[in-house]
């Protein structure tokens, strides 16, 4: 990262600064947290992390619903999605989808380890609903896999598996009813997923270009 594009015709010193920032982001920030938390009780810390994660999942779901309620006329035009206009204020639809999907595993940790699995399952399910509404295909794919995996594990692992099973059935049924109530919006979201399919032409072009650049400068890259 620090030799980002070194010796290439495109190298500028800011590439090294960018690499240094990446190093700090990937290593430095985590080490700072480690120094601040290393003397805390591990179990309590993980439980609190799961709790905060669940709260964030509920908050982002509420943010997504608010976006649809107040700004749907901006990004739903003549019955079609304009995803580029779906802006949360802190990121676009893909950013939001990614941020939401990564919350699901810790919510399921709360389902399996806490005394209130219903709260954490509700948070995980609302996160999954927000992933769906984000219209991000990658987030739906990864988030969906994490959600199903967490659900299956929670059926066999946990302090209150029976309570979880009962609440899960009721909550999923409630989400299904909400889909029926807002069937027009849900149909539009389903349609944009179907229309876009699994094609990702722009990303494939980027990957092809990156591969060519890699072959030109396999050691230091081009910055």
mmCIF file of C-alpha atoms in Angstrom:
data_model
loop_
_atom_site.group_PDB
_atom_site.id
_atom_site.type_symbol
_atom_site.label_atom_id
_atom_site.label_comp_id
_atom_site.label_asym_id
_atom_site.label_seq_id
_atom_site.Cartn_x
_atom_site.Cartn_y
_atom_site.Cartn_z
ATOM 1 C CA UNK A 1 0.000 0.000 0.000
ATOM 2 C CA UNK A 2 2.812 2.428 0.811
ATOM 3 C CA UNK A 3 4.537 1.749 -2.543
ATOM 4 C CA UNK A 4 1.262 2.476 -4.319
ATOM 5 C CA UNK A 5 2.273 2.914 -7.977
ATOM 6 C CA UNK A 6 5.951 3.548 -7.190
ATOM 7 C CA UNK A 7 8.196 3.759 -10.319
ATOM 8 C CA UNK A 8 5.196 3.912 -12.662
ATOM 9 C CA UNK A 9 4.614 6.801 -15.058
ATOM 10 C CA UNK A 10 1.523 7.751 -13.050
ATOM 11 C CA UNK A 11 3.109 7.841 -9.603
ATOM 12 C CA UNK A 12 2.565 10.920 -7.443
ATOM 13 C CA UNK A 13 3.408 11.342 -3.773
ATOM 14 C CA UNK A 14 -0.264 11.564 -2.862
ATOM 15 C CA UNK A 15 -0.523 7.879 -3.824
ATOM 16 C CA UNK A 16 1.820 7.046 -0.939
ATOM 17 C CA UNK A 17 -0.201 9.294 1.377
ATOM 18 C CA UNK A 18 -3.342 7.465 0.275
ATOM 19 C CA UNK A 19 -1.652 4.136 0.982
ATOM 20 C CA UNK A 20 -0.612 5.357 4.424
ATOM 21 C CA UNK A 21 -4.214 6.374 5.122
ATOM 22 C CA UNK A 22 -5.353 2.876 4.085
ATOM 23 C CA UNK A 23 -2.822 1.312 6.465
ATOM 24 C CA UNK A 24 -4.058 3.497 9.316
ATOM 25 C CA UNK A 25 -7.689 2.692 8.498
ATOM 26 C CA UNK A 26 -7.125 -1.063 8.311
ATOM 27 C CA UNK A 27 -4.651 -1.396 11.210
ATOM 28 C CA UNK A 28 -4.269 1.794 13.216
ATOM 29 C CA UNK A 29 -7.917 2.418 14.105
ATOM 30 C CA UNK A 30 -8.409 -1.195 15.223
ATOM 31 C CA UNK A 31 -5.238 -1.024 17.340
ATOM 32 C CA UNK A 32 -6.473 2.148 19.039
ATOM 33 C CA UNK A 33 -9.704 0.344 19.931
ATOM 34 C CA UNK A 34 -7.683 -2.628 21.155
ATOM 35 C CA UNK A 35 -5.627 -0.435 23.476
ATOM 36 C CA UNK A 36 -8.774 1.181 24.844
ATOM 37 C CA UNK A 37 -10.735 -2.021 25.355
ATOM 38 C CA UNK A 38 -8.137 -4.685 26.224
ATOM 39 C CA UNK A 39 -8.819 -4.484 29.976
ATOM 40 C CA UNK A 40 -12.591 -4.752 29.629
ATOM 41 C CA UNK A 41 -14.574 -7.916 30.235
ATOM 42 C CA UNK A 42 -14.709 -9.749 26.895
ATOM 43 C CA UNK A 43 -18.174 -11.237 27.400
ATOM 44 C CA UNK A 44 -19.758 -7.947 28.442
ATOM 45 C CA UNK A 45 -18.045 -6.155 25.564
ATOM 46 C CA UNK A 46 -19.394 -8.579 22.947
ATOM 47 C CA UNK A 47 -22.902 -8.431 24.426
ATOM 48 C CA UNK A 48 -22.841 -4.644 24.361
ATOM 49 C CA UNK A 49 -21.510 -4.664 20.798
ATOM 50 C CA UNK A 50 -24.428 -6.881 19.749
ATOM 51 C CA UNK A 51 -26.858 -4.535 21.515
ATOM 52 C CA UNK A 52 -25.465 -1.434 19.795
ATOM 53 C CA UNK A 53 -25.459 -3.285 16.457
ATOM 54 C CA UNK A 54 -29.154 -4.113 16.881
ATOM 55 C CA UNK A 55 -29.956 -0.484 17.680
ATOM 56 C CA UNK A 56 -28.068 0.674 14.585
ATOM 57 C CA UNK A 57 -29.926 -1.905 12.449
ATOM 58 C CA UNK A 58 -33.275 -0.560 13.676
ATOM 59 C CA UNK A 59 -32.107 3.024 13.115
ATOM 60 C CA UNK A 60 -30.984 2.372 9.531
ATOM 61 C CA UNK A 61 -34.254 0.557 8.807
ATOM 62 C CA UNK A 62 -36.128 3.612 10.079
ATOM 63 C CA UNK A 63 -33.898 5.819 7.928
ATOM 64 C CA UNK A 64 -34.713 3.682 4.882
ATOM 65 C CA UNK A 65 -38.451 3.825 5.549
ATOM 66 C CA UNK A 66 -38.178 7.597 6.037
ATOM 67 C CA UNK A 67 -36.356 7.867 2.701
ATOM 68 C CA UNK A 68 -39.151 6.003 0.927
ATOM 69 C CA UNK A 69 -41.850 7.974 2.735
ATOM 70 C CA UNK A 70 -40.423 11.429 2.035
ATOM 71 C CA UNK A 71 -38.283 11.088 -1.085
ATOM 72 C CA UNK A 72 -39.802 8.304 -3.166
ATOM 73 C CA UNK A 73 -40.926 10.797 -5.840
ATOM 74 C CA UNK A 74 -37.252 11.688 -6.377
ATOM 75 C CA UNK A 75 -35.967 8.189 -7.198
ATOM 76 C CA UNK A 76 -39.197 6.496 -8.356
ATOM 77 C CA UNK A 77 -40.109 8.214 -11.611
ATOM 78 C CA UNK A 78 -42.975 7.017 -13.828
ATOM 79 C CA UNK A 79 -42.980 3.628 -12.156
ATOM 80 C CA UNK A 80 -39.245 2.964 -12.459
ATOM 81 C CA UNK A 81 -36.295 3.285 -10.126
ATOM 82 C CA UNK A 82 -33.557 5.858 -10.632
ATOM 83 C CA UNK A 83 -31.073 4.319 -8.207
ATOM 84 C CA UNK A 84 -28.540 7.091 -8.682
ATOM 85 C CA UNK A 85 -30.975 9.468 -7.003
ATOM 86 C CA UNK A 86 -31.565 7.218 -3.997
ATOM 87 C CA UNK A 87 -29.381 9.121 -1.538
ATOM 88 C CA UNK A 88 -29.436 8.701 2.227
ATOM 89 C CA UNK A 89 -27.381 11.785 2.973
ATOM 90 C CA UNK A 90 -24.528 9.634 4.309
ATOM 91 C CA UNK A 91 -24.224 7.393 1.235
ATOM 92 C CA UNK A 92 -26.040 6.031 -1.776
ATOM 93 C CA UNK A 93 -28.156 2.884 -2.040
ATOM 94 C CA UNK A 94 -25.153 0.559 -2.461
ATOM 95 C CA UNK A 95 -23.331 2.109 0.497
ATOM 96 C CA UNK A 96 -26.448 1.745 2.620
ATOM 97 C CA UNK A 97 -27.008 -1.848 1.540
ATOM 98 C CA UNK A 98 -23.464 -2.777 2.528
ATOM 99 C CA UNK A 99 -23.664 -0.969 5.872
ATOM 100 C CA UNK A 100 -26.929 -2.734 6.698
ATOM 101 C CA UNK A 101 -25.911 -6.236 5.587
ATOM 102 C CA UNK A 102 -22.848 -6.334 7.843
ATOM 103 C CA UNK A 103 -25.063 -5.742 10.898
ATOM 104 C CA UNK A 104 -26.981 -9.010 10.515
ATOM 105 C CA UNK A 105 -24.415 -11.477 12.017
ATOM 106 C CA UNK A 106 -24.080 -9.630 15.334
ATOM 107 C CA UNK A 107 -27.857 -9.351 15.589
ATOM 108 C CA UNK A 108 -28.029 -13.131 15.344
ATOM 109 C CA UNK A 109 -25.289 -13.402 17.954
ATOM 110 C CA UNK A 110 -27.702 -11.568 20.219
ATOM 111 C CA UNK A 111 -30.450 -14.009 19.274
ATOM 112 C CA UNK A 112 -28.319 -16.981 20.302
ATOM 113 C CA UNK A 113 -26.621 -15.543 23.384
ATOM 114 C CA UNK A 114 -28.931 -12.992 24.993
ATOM 115 C CA UNK A 115 -31.963 -13.403 27.225
ATOM 116 C CA UNK A 116 -34.092 -11.387 24.784
ATOM 117 C CA UNK A 117 -33.789 -13.189 21.421
ATOM 118 C CA UNK A 118 -36.996 -11.584 20.142
ATOM 119 C CA UNK A 119 -35.440 -8.101 20.183
ATOM 120 C CA UNK A 120 -32.360 -9.214 18.270
ATOM 121 C CA UNK A 121 -34.338 -11.249 15.740
ATOM 122 C CA UNK A 122 -36.557 -8.243 15.098
ATOM 123 C CA UNK A 123 -33.418 -6.153 14.514
ATOM 124 C CA UNK A 124 -31.949 -8.759 12.140
ATOM 125 C CA UNK A 125 -35.223 -8.995 10.210
ATOM 126 C CA UNK A 126 -35.603 -5.228 9.933
ATOM 127 C CA UNK A 127 -32.011 -5.064 8.712
ATOM 128 C CA UNK A 128 -32.835 -7.658 6.054
ATOM 129 C CA UNK A 129 -35.900 -5.659 5.026
ATOM 130 C CA UNK A 130 -33.744 -2.536 4.735
ATOM 131 C CA UNK A 131 -31.230 -4.473 2.611
ATOM 132 C CA UNK A 132 -34.066 -5.432 0.263
ATOM 133 C CA UNK A 133 -35.283 -1.837 0.056
ATOM 134 C CA UNK A 134 -31.752 -0.558 -0.601
ATOM 135 C CA UNK A 135 -31.929 -2.235 -4.066
ATOM 136 C CA UNK A 136 -28.275 -3.321 -3.760
ATOM 137 C CA UNK A 137 -27.878 -6.727 -5.389
ATOM 138 C CA UNK A 138 -24.612 -7.556 -3.617
ATOM 139 C CA UNK A 139 -26.066 -6.562 -0.264
ATOM 140 C CA UNK A 140 -29.161 -8.683 -0.944
ATOM 141 C CA UNK A 141 -27.025 -11.672 -1.920
ATOM 142 C CA UNK A 142 -24.617 -11.465 1.028
ATOM 143 C CA UNK A 143 -27.155 -10.197 3.542
ATOM 144 C CA UNK A 144 -29.648 -12.868 2.512
ATOM 145 C CA UNK A 145 -27.059 -15.616 2.952
ATOM 146 C CA UNK A 146 -26.076 -14.269 6.380
ATOM 147 C CA UNK A 147 -29.709 -13.968 7.420
ATOM 148 C CA UNK A 148 -30.569 -17.545 6.428
ATOM 149 C CA UNK A 149 -27.404 -18.904 8.038
ATOM 150 C CA UNK A 150 -28.097 -17.011 11.259
ATOM 151 C CA UNK A 151 -31.706 -18.205 11.277
ATOM 152 C CA UNK A 152 -30.705 -21.855 10.852
ATOM 153 C CA UNK A 153 -28.056 -21.644 13.568
ATOM 154 C CA UNK A 154 -30.485 -19.936 15.931
ATOM 155 C CA UNK A 155 -32.858 -22.873 15.607
ATOM 156 C CA UNK A 156 -30.206 -25.156 17.133
ATOM 157 C CA UNK A 157 -28.105 -22.805 19.275
ATOM 158 C CA UNK A 158 -29.330 -20.468 21.948
ATOM 159 C CA UNK A 159 -30.777 -20.101 25.414
ATOM 160 C CA UNK A 160 -34.435 -19.747 24.388
ATOM 161 C CA UNK A 161 -34.865 -21.602 21.114
ATOM 162 C CA UNK A 162 -38.596 -22.223 21.580
ATOM 163 C CA UNK A 163 -39.291 -18.572 22.310
ATOM 164 C CA UNK A 164 -37.222 -17.655 19.279
ATOM 165 C CA UNK A 165 -39.135 -20.041 17.006
ATOM 166 C CA UNK A 166 -42.530 -18.706 18.119
ATOM 167 C CA UNK A 167 -41.560 -15.056 17.817
ATOM 168 C CA UNK A 168 -39.797 -15.639 14.484
ATOM 169 C CA UNK A 169 -42.939 -17.150 12.961
ATOM 170 C CA UNK A 170 -45.092 -14.248 14.193
ATOM 171 C CA UNK A 171 -42.622 -11.549 13.134
ATOM 172 C CA UNK A 172 -42.046 -12.981 9.648
ATOM 173 C CA UNK A 173 -45.815 -13.216 9.191
ATOM 174 C CA UNK A 174 -46.092 -9.545 10.214
ATOM 175 C CA UNK A 175 -43.450 -8.560 7.649
ATOM 176 C CA UNK A 176 -45.379 -10.542 5.039
ATOM 177 C CA UNK A 177 -48.531 -8.574 5.885
ATOM 178 C CA UNK A 178 -46.584 -5.324 5.533
ATOM 179 C CA UNK A 179 -45.447 -6.446 2.073
ATOM 180 C CA UNK A 180 -49.080 -6.952 1.115
ATOM 181 C CA UNK A 181 -50.090 -3.564 2.521
ATOM 182 C CA UNK A 182 -47.320 -1.813 0.578
ATOM 183 C CA UNK A 183 -47.504 -4.192 -2.375
ATOM 184 C CA UNK A 184 -47.113 -1.445 -4.998
ATOM 185 C CA UNK A 185 -43.766 -0.298 -3.614
ATOM 186 C CA UNK A 186 -42.645 -3.878 -2.996
ATOM 187 C CA UNK A 187 -43.541 -4.782 -6.592
ATOM 188 C CA UNK A 188 -41.412 -1.899 -7.887
ATOM 189 C CA UNK A 189 -38.450 -3.041 -5.823
ATOM 190 C CA UNK A 190 -38.868 -6.642 -7.008
ATOM 191 C CA UNK A 191 -39.136 -5.383 -10.598
ATOM 192 C CA UNK A 192 -35.895 -3.427 -10.491
ATOM 193 C CA UNK A 193 -34.069 -6.498 -9.162
ATOM 194 C CA UNK A 194 -35.573 -8.596 -11.971
ATOM 195 C CA UNK A 195 -34.815 -6.004 -14.664
ATOM 196 C CA UNK A 196 -31.184 -5.630 -13.637
ATOM 197 C CA UNK A 197 -30.706 -9.357 -13.090
ATOM 198 C CA UNK A 198 -27.196 -10.558 -12.362
ATOM 199 C CA UNK A 199 -25.529 -8.388 -14.989
ATOM 200 C CA UNK A 200 -22.816 -6.031 -13.813
ATOM 201 C CA UNK A 201 -21.284 -4.733 -17.031
ATOM 202 C CA UNK A 202 -19.675 -1.645 -15.498
ATOM 203 C CA UNK A 203 -17.880 -3.636 -12.804
ATOM 204 C CA UNK A 204 -16.693 -6.242 -15.294
ATOM 205 C CA UNK A 205 -15.164 -3.435 -17.376
ATOM 206 C CA UNK A 206 -13.378 -2.120 -14.287
ATOM 207 C CA UNK A 207 -12.063 -5.599 -13.464
ATOM 208 C CA UNK A 208 -10.790 -6.097 -17.021
ATOM 209 C CA UNK A 209 -9.025 -2.746 -16.902
ATOM 210 C CA UNK A 210 -7.552 -3.533 -13.473
ATOM 211 C CA UNK A 211 -6.236 -6.860 -14.768
ATOM 212 C CA UNK A 212 -4.497 -5.159 -17.680
ATOM 213 C CA UNK A 213 -2.922 -2.597 -15.342
ATOM 214 C CA UNK A 214 -1.832 -5.397 -13.008
ATOM 215 C CA UNK A 215 -0.054 -7.150 -15.884
ATOM 216 C CA UNK A 216 1.744 -3.897 -16.723
ATOM 217 C CA UNK A 217 2.901 -3.313 -13.130
ATOM 218 C CA UNK A 218 2.456 -6.484 -11.057
ATOM 219 C CA UNK A 219 4.689 -5.420 -8.146
ATOM 220 C CA UNK A 220 3.897 -1.793 -7.352
ATOM 221 C CA UNK A 221 0.764 -1.199 -9.418
ATOM 222 C CA UNK A 222 -0.022 2.156 -10.990
ATOM 223 C CA UNK A 223 -1.373 4.023 -8.015
#
